[in-house]
């Protein structure tokens, strides 16, 4: 839709790209199933953290507590996502324990808590993305200009994701209404900062023209020349005037071989 009418043309290849990309989300299983598998690992890791045991790098944030609210956080937005993920995982574990203590079997308690578990697993995945994004943009091999652009993109992604899940952050007072207003304003500022580099950031994926097979996504940028060439390949354009127009003209002019009088 962002491409206007051109995006709906077969020559844009967007429909074909979409049909190839979307199934990739479920090749390894339906998303809820995969999230529940992640949640199973998180529940075990949370129990290990409670006992002071060894934690893998991906879940080491279980052992730390973010006492500051968002208003006083400095630097890393990943701390806010860690707080949210840790709280949601703790809540899901508490719900399971309550059901088990009430006499439910573990499997039944798990199923009854599955909604909370999926939410906790999603929060963990979003924390992991933000955490690694922040870590990557600080790599020494990045040039200053690259780091600046990617840092802006990282902040935009993080704050935008926070806004999409604002309820989770508001629920325990970690974020308040004034924070949300400030975050919305900041997102608009970041959009303006990212906009000049938007095309370059997309080109950085370096998809080959042969892979995209799209007249509107070619490296040379000659969109309208390629659209015109594509239109000329259509059988509808083999002749200056399509043969069917002869019959349509007769109908339009009222000369269909029968004498017809207007009833009006």
Coordinates of N, CA, C and O in Angstrom, one line a residue, residues 4-167:
X4 N 1.5 2.7 -3.4 CA 0.4 3.1 -4.2 C -0.1 2.0 -5.1 O 0.1 0.8 -4.9
X5 N -0.6 2.4 -6.3 CA -1.1 1.5 -7.2 C 0.0 0.6 -7.8 O -0.3 -0.6 -8.1
X6 N 1.2 1.1 -7.9 CA 2.3 0.3 -8.4 C 2.5 -1.0 -7.6 O 2.9 -2.0 -8.1
X7 N 2.3 -0.9 -6.3 CA 2.5 -2.0 -5.4 C 1.6 -3.2 -5.7 O 1.9 -4.3 -5.4
X8 N 0.4 -2.9 -6.3 CA -0.6 -3.9 -6.5 C -0.4 -4.6 -7.9 O -1.0 -5.6 -8.2
X9 N 0.6 -4.1 -8.7 CA 0.9 -4.7 -10.0 C 1.7 -6.0 -9.8 O 2.5 -6.1 -8.9
X10 N 1.4 -6.9 -10.7 CA 2.2 -8.2 -10.6 C 3.7 -7.9 -10.8 O 4.5 -8.6 -10.2
X11 N 4.0 -6.9 -11.7 CA 5.4 -6.6 -12.0 C 6.1 -6.1 -10.7 O 7.4 -6.2 -10.7
X12 N 5.4 -5.6 -9.7 CA 6.1 -5.2 -8.5 C 6.7 -6.3 -7.7 O 7.6 -6.2 -6.9
X13 N 6.1 -7.5 -7.9 CA 6.5 -8.8 -7.3 C 6.3 -8.8 -5.7 O 6.7 -9.7 -5.0
X14 N 5.6 -7.7 -5.2 CA 5.3 -7.7 -3.8 C 4.4 -8.8 -3.3 O 4.6 -9.4 -2.3
X15 N 3.5 -9.2 -4.2 CA 2.6 -10.3 -3.8 C 3.4 -11.6 -3.7 O 3.1 -12.4 -2.8
X16 N 4.3 -11.8 -4.6 CA 5.1 -13.0 -4.6 C 6.0 -13.0 -3.5 O 6.2 -14.1 -2.8
X17 N 6.7 -11.9 -3.2 CA 7.6 -11.8 -2.0 C 6.8 -12.0 -0.7 O 7.3 -12.8 0.1
X18 N 5.6 -11.5 -0.6 CA 4.8 -11.7 0.6 C 4.5 -13.2 0.8 O 4.6 -13.7 1.9
X19 N 4.1 -13.8 -0.3 CA 3.7 -15.3 -0.2 C 4.9 -16.1 0.1 O 4.7 -17.2 0.7
X20 N 6.1 -15.7 -0.2 CA 7.3 -16.5 0.2 C 7.7 -16.1 1.6 O 8.3 -17.0 2.3
X21 N 7.6 -14.9 2.0 CA 8.1 -14.5 3.3 C 7.2 -14.9 4.5 O 7.7 -15.3 5.6
X22 N 5.9 -14.8 4.3 CA 5.0 -15.0 5.4 C 5.0 -16.5 6.0 O 5.1 -16.7 7.2
X23 N 5.1 -17.5 5.1 CA 5.2 -18.9 5.6 C 6.4 -19.1 6.5 O 6.4 -20.0 7.3
X24 N 7.5 -18.3 6.2 CA 8.7 -18.5 7.0 C 8.5 -18.3 8.5 O 9.3 -18.8 9.3
X25 N 7.4 -17.6 8.8 CA 7.2 -17.3 10.3 C 6.7 -18.6 11.0 O 6.7 -18.7 12.2
X26 N 6.2 -19.6 10.2 CA 5.7 -20.8 10.8 C 6.3 -22.1 10.3 O 5.8 -23.2 10.6
X27 N 7.4 -22.0 9.6 CA 8.1 -23.2 9.1 C 8.5 -24.1 10.3 O 8.4 -25.4 10.2
X28 N 8.9 -23.6 11.4 CA 9.4 -24.4 12.5 C 8.2 -24.6 13.6 O 8.5 -25.0 14.7
X29 N 7.0 -24.3 13.2 CA 5.9 -24.5 14.1 C 5.1 -23.2 14.2 O 5.6 -22.1 14.0
X30 N 3.9 -23.4 14.6 CA 3.0 -22.2 14.8 C 3.6 -21.3 15.9 O 4.1 -21.9 16.9
X31 N 3.5 -20.0 15.8 CA 4.2 -19.1 16.7 C 3.8 -19.4 18.2 O 4.7 -19.3 19.0
X32 N 2.6 -19.7 18.5 CA 2.2 -19.9 19.9 C 3.0 -21.2 20.4 O 3.4 -21.2 21.6
X33 N 3.1 -22.2 19.6 CA 3.8 -23.4 20.0 C 5.3 -23.1 20.3 O 5.8 -23.5 21.3
X34 N 5.9 -22.3 19.4 CA 7.3 -22.0 19.6 C 7.5 -21.1 20.9 O 8.4 -21.2 21.6
X35 N 6.5 -20.2 21.1 CA 6.6 -19.3 22.3 C 6.4 -20.1 23.6 O 7.1 -19.8 24.6
X36 N 5.6 -21.1 23.5 CA 5.4 -22.0 24.7 C 6.6 -22.8 25.0 O 7.0 -23.1 26.1
X37 N 7.4 -23.2 23.9 CA 8.6 -23.9 24.1 C 9.6 -23.0 24.8 O 10.4 -23.4 25.7
X38 N 9.6 -21.7 24.3 CA 10.5 -20.7 24.9 C 10.1 -20.5 26.4 O 11.0 -20.4 27.3
X39 N 8.8 -20.4 26.6 CA 8.4 -20.2 28.0 C 8.8 -21.4 28.9 O 9.1 -21.1 30.1
X40 N 8.8 -22.6 28.4 CA 9.2 -23.7 29.2 C 10.7 -23.5 29.7 O 11.0 -23.8 30.9
X41 N 11.5 -23.0 28.8 CA 12.9 -22.8 29.2 C 13.0 -21.6 30.2 O 13.8 -21.7 31.1
X42 N 12.2 -20.6 30.0 CA 12.2 -19.5 30.9 C 11.7 -19.8 32.3 O 12.3 -19.4 33.3
X43 N 10.7 -20.7 32.4 CA 10.2 -21.1 33.7 C 11.3 -21.9 34.4 O 11.5 -21.7 35.6
X44 N 12.0 -22.8 33.7 CA 13.1 -23.5 34.4 C 14.2 -22.6 34.8 O 14.8 -22.8 35.9
X45 N 14.5 -21.6 33.9 CA 15.6 -20.7 34.3 C 15.2 -19.8 35.4 O 16.1 -19.5 36.3
X46 N 14.0 -19.5 35.5 CA 13.5 -18.6 36.6 C 13.7 -19.4 38.0 O 14.0 -18.8 39.0
X47 N 13.4 -20.7 37.9 CA 13.5 -21.5 39.1 C 15.0 -21.6 39.5 O 15.3 -21.5 40.7
X48 N 15.9 -21.7 38.5 CA 17.3 -21.7 38.8 C 17.8 -20.4 39.4 O 18.6 -20.4 40.4
X49 N 17.3 -19.3 38.9 CA 17.6 -18.0 39.4 C 17.2 -17.8 40.8 O 17.9 -17.2 41.7
X50 N 16.0 -18.4 41.2 CA 15.5 -18.2 42.5 C 16.4 -19.0 43.5 O 16.4 -18.6 44.7
X51 N 17.1 -20.0 43.0 CA 18.0 -20.8 43.9 C 19.4 -20.3 43.8 O 20.3 -20.9 44.5
X52 N 19.6 -19.2 43.1 CA 21.0 -18.7 43.0 C 21.9 -19.5 42.1 O 23.1 -19.4 42.2
X53 N 21.3 -20.3 41.2 CA 22.2 -21.1 40.3 C 22.7 -20.4 39.1 O 22.5 -19.2 38.9
X54 N 23.4 -21.1 38.2 CA 24.0 -20.6 37.0 C 23.0 -20.3 36.0 O 22.1 -21.1 35.7
X55 N 23.1 -19.1 35.4 CA 22.1 -18.7 34.3 C 22.9 -18.5 33.0 O 24.0 -17.9 33.0
X56 N 22.3 -18.9 31.9 CA 22.8 -18.6 30.6 C 22.8 -17.1 30.3 O 22.0 -16.4 31.0
X57 N 23.6 -16.6 29.4 CA 23.7 -15.2 29.1 C 22.3 -14.6 28.7 O 22.0 -13.5 29.1
X58 N 21.5 -15.4 28.0 CA 20.2 -14.9 27.5 C 19.2 -14.6 28.7 O 18.3 -13.8 28.5
X59 N 19.4 -15.2 29.9 CA 18.5 -15.0 31.0 C 19.2 -14.5 32.2 O 18.6 -14.6 33.3
X60 N 20.4 -14.0 32.1 CA 21.1 -13.4 33.3 C 20.4 -12.3 33.9 O 20.6 -12.0 35.1
X61 N 19.5 -11.6 33.2 CA 18.8 -10.5 33.7 C 17.8 -10.9 34.8 O 17.3 -10.1 35.6
X62 N 17.5 -12.2 34.9 CA 16.7 -12.7 36.0 C 17.3 -12.4 37.3 O 16.5 -12.3 38.3
X63 N 18.6 -12.4 37.4 CA 19.3 -12.3 38.7 C 19.4 -10.8 39.1 O 19.9 -10.5 40.2
X64 N 19.0 -9.9 38.3 CA 19.1 -8.5 38.6 C 17.7 -7.8 38.7 O 16.7 -8.3 38.0
X65 N 17.6 -6.8 39.5 CA 16.3 -6.2 39.7 C 16.5 -4.7 39.4 O 17.4 -4.0 39.8
X66 N 15.6 -4.2 38.5 CA 15.6 -2.8 38.2 C 14.6 -2.0 39.1 O 13.4 -2.1 39.0
X67 N 15.2 -1.3 40.0 CA 14.4 -0.6 41.0 C 13.9 0.7 40.6 O 12.9 1.2 41.0
X68 N 14.7 1.3 39.7 CA 14.4 2.7 39.2 C 13.2 2.6 38.3 O 12.9 1.5 37.6
X69 N 12.4 3.6 38.2 CA 11.3 3.7 37.3 C 11.9 4.2 36.0 O 13.0 4.7 35.9
X70 N 11.1 4.2 34.9 CA 11.6 4.6 33.6 C 12.1 6.0 33.6 O 13.1 6.4 32.9
X71 N 11.5 6.9 34.4 CA 11.8 8.3 34.4 C 13.3 8.5 34.8 O 13.9 9.5 34.4
X72 N 13.8 7.6 35.6 CA 15.2 7.8 36.1 C 16.2 6.8 35.5 O 17.3 6.8 35.9
X73 N 15.8 6.1 34.5 CA 16.7 5.2 33.8 C 17.6 6.1 32.9 O 17.2 7.0 32.3
X74 N 18.8 5.7 32.8 CA 19.8 6.4 32.0 C 20.5 5.4 31.1 O 20.9 4.4 31.5
X75 N 20.5 5.8 29.8 CA 21.3 5.0 28.9 C 20.5 3.9 28.2 O 19.9 4.1 27.2
X76 N 20.5 2.7 28.8 CA 20.0 1.5 28.1 C 18.5 1.3 28.3 O 18.0 1.1 29.4
X77 N 17.8 1.3 27.2 CA 16.4 1.0 27.2 C 16.2 -0.5 27.4 O 15.1 -0.9 27.8
X78 N 17.2 -1.3 27.2 CA 17.0 -2.7 27.4 C 16.7 -3.0 28.9 O 16.1 -4.0 29.2
X79 N 17.2 -2.1 29.8 CA 16.8 -2.3 31.2 C 15.3 -2.3 31.4 O 14.8 -3.0 32.3
X80 N 14.6 -1.4 30.7 CA 13.2 -1.3 30.8 C 12.5 -2.6 30.3 O 11.6 -3.1 30.9
X81 N 13.1 -3.2 29.2 CA 12.5 -4.4 28.6 C 12.8 -5.6 29.5 O 12.1 -6.5 29.6
X82 N 14.0 -5.5 30.2 CA 14.4 -6.6 31.1 C 13.4 -6.6 32.3 O 13.0 -7.7 32.8
X83 N 13.1 -5.4 32.8 CA 12.2 -5.3 33.9 C 10.8 -5.9 33.6 O 10.2 -6.6 34.3
X84 N 10.3 -5.5 32.4 CA 9.0 -6.0 31.9 C 9.0 -7.5 31.8 O 8.1 -8.2 32.3
X85 N 10.0 -8.1 31.1 CA 10.1 -9.5 30.9 C 10.2 -10.3 32.2 O 9.5 -11.3 32.4
X86 N 11.1 -9.8 33.1 CA 11.3 -10.5 34.4 C 9.9 -10.5 35.2 O 9.6 -11.5 35.8
X87 N 9.2 -9.4 35.2 CA 8.0 -9.3 35.9 C 6.9 -10.2 35.4 O 6.2 -10.9 36.1
X88 N 6.8 -10.3 34.0 CA 5.8 -11.1 33.4 C 6.1 -12.6 33.6 O 5.2 -13.4 33.8
X89 N 7.4 -12.9 33.6 CA 7.8 -14.3 33.8 C 7.5 -14.7 35.3 O 7.0 -15.8 35.5
X90 N 7.8 -13.8 36.2 CA 7.6 -14.1 37.6 C 6.1 -14.3 37.8 O 5.6 -15.2 38.6
X91 N 5.3 -13.4 37.2 CA 3.8 -13.5 37.4 C 3.3 -14.8 36.8 O 2.4 -15.5 37.5
X92 N 3.7 -15.3 35.7 CA 3.3 -16.5 35.1 C 3.7 -17.7 36.0 O 2.9 -18.6 36.2
X93 N 4.9 -17.7 36.6 CA 5.3 -18.7 37.5 C 4.5 -18.7 38.8 O 4.2 -19.8 39.3
X94 N 4.2 -17.6 39.3 CA 3.3 -17.5 40.5 C 1.9 -18.0 40.2 O 1.4 -18.7 41.0
X95 N 1.4 -17.8 39.0 CA 0.1 -18.3 38.7 C 0.1 -19.8 38.6 O -0.8 -20.5 39.0
X96 N 1.2 -20.3 38.0 CA 1.3 -21.8 37.9 C 1.4 -22.4 39.3 O 0.7 -23.4 39.6
X97 N 2.2 -21.8 40.2 CA 2.4 -22.3 41.5 C 1.0 -22.3 42.3 O 0.7 -23.2 43.0
X98 N 0.3 -21.2 42.1 CA -1.0 -21.1 42.8 C -2.0 -22.2 42.4 O -2.6 -22.8 43.2
X99 N -2.0 -22.6 41.1 CA -2.8 -23.6 40.6 C -2.4 -25.0 41.1 O -3.2 -25.8 41.4
X100 N -1.1 -25.2 41.0 CA -0.5 -26.5 41.5 C -0.8 -26.7 43.0 O -1.2 -27.8 43.5
X101 N -0.6 -25.6 43.8 CA -0.9 -25.7 45.2 C -2.3 -25.9 45.5 O -2.7 -26.5 46.5
X102 N -3.2 -25.5 44.5 CA -4.6 -25.7 44.7 C -5.0 -27.1 44.2 O -6.2 -27.4 44.2
X103 N -4.1 -28.0 43.8 CA -4.4 -29.3 43.5 C -4.4 -29.7 42.0 O -4.6 -30.9 41.7
X104 N -4.1 -28.7 41.2 CA -4.0 -29.0 39.7 C -2.7 -29.8 39.4 O -1.7 -29.5 40.0
X105 N -2.8 -30.7 38.4 CA -1.6 -31.3 37.9 C -0.8 -30.3 37.1 O -1.3 -29.3 36.6
X106 N 0.5 -30.5 37.0 CA 1.4 -29.6 36.4 C 1.0 -29.3 35.0 O 1.0 -28.1 34.5
X107 N 0.6 -30.3 34.2 CA 0.2 -30.1 32.8 C -1.1 -29.2 32.7 O -1.2 -28.4 31.8
X108 N -2.0 -29.5 33.6 CA -3.2 -28.7 33.6 C -2.9 -27.2 34.0 O -3.4 -26.3 33.4
X109 N -2.1 -27.1 35.0 CA -1.7 -25.7 35.4 C -1.0 -25.0 34.3 O -1.2 -23.8 34.1
X110 N -0.1 -25.7 33.6 CA 0.6 -25.1 32.4 C -0.4 -24.6 31.4 O -0.3 -23.5 30.9
X111 N -1.4 -25.5 31.0 CA -2.4 -25.1 30.0 C -3.2 -23.9 30.5 O -3.5 -23.0 29.6
X112 N -3.5 -23.8 31.7 CA -4.4 -22.7 32.2 C -3.5 -21.4 32.3 O -4.1 -20.3 32.4
X113 N -2.3 -21.6 32.3 CA -1.4 -20.4 32.4 C -0.8 -20.0 31.0 O 0.0 -19.1 30.9
X114 N -1.2 -20.7 30.0 CA -0.5 -20.6 28.7 C -0.6 -19.2 28.1 O 0.3 -18.7 27.5
X115 N -1.7 -18.5 28.4 CA -1.8 -17.1 27.9 C -0.7 -16.2 28.5 O -0.1 -15.4 27.8
X116 N -0.6 -16.3 29.8 CA 0.5 -15.5 30.5 C 1.9 -16.0 30.1 O 2.8 -15.1 30.0
X117 N 2.0 -17.3 29.8 CA 3.3 -17.8 29.4 C 3.8 -17.3 28.1 O 4.9 -16.9 27.8
X118 N 2.8 -17.2 27.1 CA 3.1 -16.7 25.8 C 3.4 -15.2 25.9 O 4.4 -14.8 25.2
X119 N 2.7 -14.5 26.7 CA 3.0 -13.1 26.9 C 4.4 -12.9 27.5 O 5.2 -12.0 27.0
X120 N 4.8 -13.7 28.4 CA 6.1 -13.6 29.1 C 7.2 -13.9 28.1 O 8.2 -13.3 28.0
X121 N 7.0 -15.0 27.3 CA 8.0 -15.4 26.3 C 8.2 -14.3 25.2 O 9.3 -14.0 24.8
X122 N 7.1 -13.7 24.8 CA 7.2 -12.6 23.8 C 8.0 -11.4 24.4 O 8.8 -10.8 23.7
X123 N 7.7 -11.1 25.7 CA 8.4 -10.0 26.4 C 9.9 -10.3 26.4 O 10.8 -9.5 26.2
X124 N 10.3 -11.6 26.7 CA 11.7 -12.0 26.7 C 12.3 -11.8 25.4 O 13.4 -11.3 25.3
X125 N 11.6 -12.3 24.3 CA 12.2 -12.1 22.9 C 12.4 -10.7 22.6 O 13.4 -10.3 21.9
X126 N 11.5 -9.8 23.0 CA 11.6 -8.4 22.6 C 12.8 -7.8 23.4 O 13.5 -6.9 22.9
X127 N 13.0 -8.2 24.7 CA 14.1 -7.8 25.5 C 15.4 -8.2 24.8 O 16.4 -7.4 24.6
X128 N 15.4 -9.4 24.3 CA 16.7 -10.0 23.7 C 17.0 -9.2 22.5 O 18.2 -8.9 22.2
X129 N 16.0 -8.9 21.6 CA 16.3 -8.1 20.4 C 16.9 -6.7 20.8 O 17.9 -6.3 20.2
X130 N 16.2 -6.0 21.7 CA 16.7 -4.7 22.1 C 18.1 -4.7 22.7 O 18.9 -3.9 22.4
X131 N 18.3 -5.7 23.6 CA 19.6 -5.9 24.3 C 20.7 -6.1 23.2 O 21.8 -5.4 23.3
X132 N 20.5 -6.9 22.3 CA 21.5 -7.2 21.2 C 21.7 -6.1 20.3 O 22.8 -5.8 19.8
X133 N 20.6 -5.4 20.0 CA 20.6 -4.2 19.1 C 21.6 -3.1 19.8 O 22.5 -2.6 19.2
X134 N 21.3 -2.9 21.1 CA 22.2 -1.9 21.8 C 23.6 -2.3 21.8 O 24.5 -1.5 21.7
X135 N 23.9 -3.6 22.0 CA 25.2 -4.1 22.1 C 25.9 -4.0 20.7 O 27.1 -3.6 20.7
X136 N 25.2 -4.3 19.7 CA 25.8 -4.3 18.3 C 26.2 -2.9 17.9 O 27.2 -2.7 17.3
X137 N 25.4 -1.9 18.2 CA 25.7 -0.5 17.7 C 26.9 0.1 18.5 O 27.4 1.1 18.1
X138 N 27.3 -0.6 19.5 CA 28.5 -0.1 20.2 C 29.8 -0.8 19.8 O 30.8 -0.6 20.4
X139 N 29.7 -1.7 18.8 CA 30.9 -2.4 18.3 C 31.9 -1.4 17.8 O 31.6 -0.5 17.1
X140 N 33.2 -1.7 18.1 CA 34.3 -0.8 17.8 C 34.5 -0.6 16.3 O 35.0 0.4 15.9
X141 N 34.2 -1.7 15.6 CA 34.5 -1.6 14.1 C 33.6 -0.7 13.4 O 33.8 -0.4 12.2
X142 N 32.5 -0.3 14.0 CA 31.6 0.7 13.3 C 32.2 2.1 13.2 O 32.8 2.5 14.2
X143 N 32.0 2.7 12.1 CA 32.4 4.1 12.0 C 31.5 5.0 12.7 O 30.3 4.6 13.0
X144 N 31.9 6.2 13.1 CA 31.1 7.1 13.9 C 29.7 7.4 13.2 O 28.7 7.3 13.9
X145 N 29.7 7.6 11.9 CA 28.5 7.9 11.2 C 27.6 6.7 11.2 O 26.3 6.9 11.4
X146 N 28.1 5.5 11.1 CA 27.3 4.3 11.1 C 26.7 4.1 12.5 O 25.5 3.8 12.6
X147 N 27.5 4.3 13.5 CA 27.0 4.2 14.9 C 25.9 5.2 15.2 O 24.9 4.8 15.8
X148 N 26.0 6.4 14.7 CA 25.0 7.4 15.0 C 23.7 7.0 14.3 O 22.6 7.1 15.0
X149 N 23.7 6.6 13.1 CA 22.5 6.2 12.4 C 21.8 5.0 13.0 O 20.6 5.0 13.3
X150 N 22.6 4.0 13.3 CA 22.1 2.7 13.9 C 21.6 3.0 15.4 O 20.7 2.3 15.8
X151 N 22.3 3.8 16.1 CA 21.8 4.2 17.4 C 20.5 4.8 17.4 O 19.6 4.5 18.3
X152 N 20.3 5.7 16.4 CA 19.0 6.4 16.3 C 17.9 5.3 16.0 O 16.8 5.3 16.5
X153 N 18.2 4.4 15.0 CA 17.3 3.4 14.7 C 17.0 2.4 15.8 O 15.9 2.0 16.0
X154 N 18.0 2.2 16.6 CA 17.8 1.3 17.8 C 16.9 2.0 18.8 O 16.0 1.3 19.3
X155 N 17.1 3.2 19.1 CA 16.2 3.9 20.0 C 14.8 4.0 19.5 O 13.8 3.8 20.2
X156 N 14.7 4.2 18.2 CA 13.3 4.3 17.6 C 12.6 2.9 17.7 O 11.4 2.9 18.1
X157 N 13.3 1.8 17.4 CA 12.7 0.5 17.5 C 12.3 0.2 18.9 O 11.2 -0.3 19.2
X158 N 13.2 0.6 19.9 CA 12.9 0.3 21.3 C 11.7 1.0 21.8 O 10.8 0.5 22.5
X159 N 11.7 2.3 21.6 CA 10.6 3.2 22.1 C 9.3 2.8 21.4 O 8.2 2.8 22.0
X160 N 9.3 2.5 20.1 CA 8.1 2.2 19.4 C 7.6 0.9 19.9 O 6.3 0.7 20.1
X161 N 8.4 -0.1 20.2 CA 8.0 -1.4 20.7 C 7.4 -1.2 22.1 O 6.5 -1.8 22.5
X162 N 8.1 -0.3 22.9 CA 7.5 0.0 24.2 C 6.1 0.6 24.2 O 5.2 0.2 24.9
X163 N 5.9 1.5 23.2 CA 4.6 2.1 23.0 C 3.5 1.0 22.7 O 2.4 1.1 23.1
X164 N 3.9 0.1 21.8 CA 3.0 -1.0 21.4 C 2.6 -1.8 22.6 O 1.5 -2.4 22.6
X165 N 3.4 -1.9 23.6 CA 3.2 -2.7 24.8 C 3.1 -1.9 26.1 O 3.5 -2.3 27.1
X166 N 2.6 -0.6 25.9 CA 2.6 0.3 27.0 C 1.9 -0.2 28.2 O 2.3 0.1 29.4
X167 N 0.9 -1.0 28.1 CA 0.1 -1.5 29.2 C 1.0 -2.3 30.1 O 0.8 -2.3 31.4

